[in-house]
């Protein structure tokens, strides 16, 4: 019977090729948008590549300061003093890393000037993240202690400054805003939020040591747990530490709060402005994304319902004849639903190829620096599941309506 369903579906699709093409286009466009967004979100938040340990590290990215009575408020990144004095001594964690946020710098090579993004990080940073070293070495504790003027470049910046293999950059000197660094290592490009930069140097290479005494600044902390099961405890621990932090000017700022967030929590806290407590608003954000996707699917689904109703109405005579020869309403409804699901699955396969092409274009267009994203089997599986649901949603109502037609009325062309 299923073979007959397939043959009938093929004949129906080929009978009205333009109609079939319009249906497919509607399905493909919808699924391409969903697959591309899903792939980008998976690349951003799934533990992989340089952030392969992200399932067991947390970030302290912002401080919330309030004056007496809450009349004045300030949100700012933490300074090195807060990380060094309050977070690094935390018990029960594997390590705590300090790193600055990316800052634009000018790199001089004779008459040539390159604008790059620079971060300064301690030795623990290179142990929390899993950079792929292409040449040379990574900074260590001895470099931090000695304040050695060394730098690490990503692969693209190394090729830009010193054309050739990554090894060609090792030992070369670069002038970064008046400071001269020797290139010690070259790492693979990374787009992830905690790893994004063009050039890195030890924190101790700052021109001034004033950063050591600043409670606020342009730093962030990465807290690596020994096990992902420790993360809830560490969140509570950081919240308790925040209660004991005293500002350098306690008369101006009475209360200081900060939180240890996962990547998703951090993203949600920034987007939703949830800076009042441990709840980052991630649940609200995910709920909003789910609702937005459902609403996005609803419009083409309704459009497909109308298209399918029009397509099925043209088959009134066929339906009348089959019912006259004993076909049940259930058999007819199943036939019509199978046809629609097959069409949606075909659209899903086309959407998979189109999504891969769109992602390849995003990579080559450099709209997102250092973006590397692939459509894996999980995303493809979800895409095909969505296509199946799409087919069921848009096919059940027209199929049920048309399968219940009176055969005499159907043969006469009446509804």
PDB file of C-alpha atoms in Angstrom, residues 13 336-347 387-392 395:
ATOM      1  CA  UNK A  13       3.667  16.218  -7.974  1.00  0.00           C
ATOM      2  CA  UNK A 336      -2.980  13.108   1.325  1.00  0.00           C
ATOM      3  CA  UNK A 337      -0.880  13.486   4.487  1.00  0.00           C
ATOM      4  CA  UNK A 338       1.824  11.145   3.129  1.00  0.00           C
ATOM      5  CA  UNK A 339       2.010  13.224  -0.057  1.00  0.00           C
ATOM      6  CA  UNK A 340       2.497  16.403   1.944  1.00  0.00           C
ATOM      7  CA  UNK A 341       5.085  14.870   4.282  1.00  0.00           C
ATOM      8  CA  UNK A 342       7.056  13.535   1.292  1.00  0.00           C
ATOM      9  CA  UNK A 343       7.010  16.987  -0.267  1.00  0.00           C
ATOM     10  CA  UNK A 344       8.266  18.543   2.986  1.00  0.00           C
ATOM     11  CA  UNK A 345      11.015  15.924   3.347  1.00  0.00           C
ATOM     12  CA  UNK A 346      12.146  16.651  -0.213  1.00  0.00           C
ATOM     13  CA  UNK A 347      12.182  20.320   0.760  1.00  0.00           C
ATOM     14  CA  UNK A 387      10.185  19.194   7.903  1.00  0.00           C
ATOM     15  CA  UNK A 388       8.104  16.182   8.984  1.00  0.00           C
ATOM     16  CA  UNK A 389       6.205  18.220  11.575  1.00  0.00           C
ATOM     17  CA  UNK A 390       5.806  20.946   8.970  1.00  0.00           C
ATOM     18  CA  UNK A 391       4.250  18.422   6.581  1.00  0.00           C
ATOM     19  CA  UNK A 392       1.908  17.041   9.217  1.00  0.00           C
ATOM     20  CA  UNK A 395      -1.407  18.536   5.544  1.00  0.00           C
TER      21      UNK A 395
END
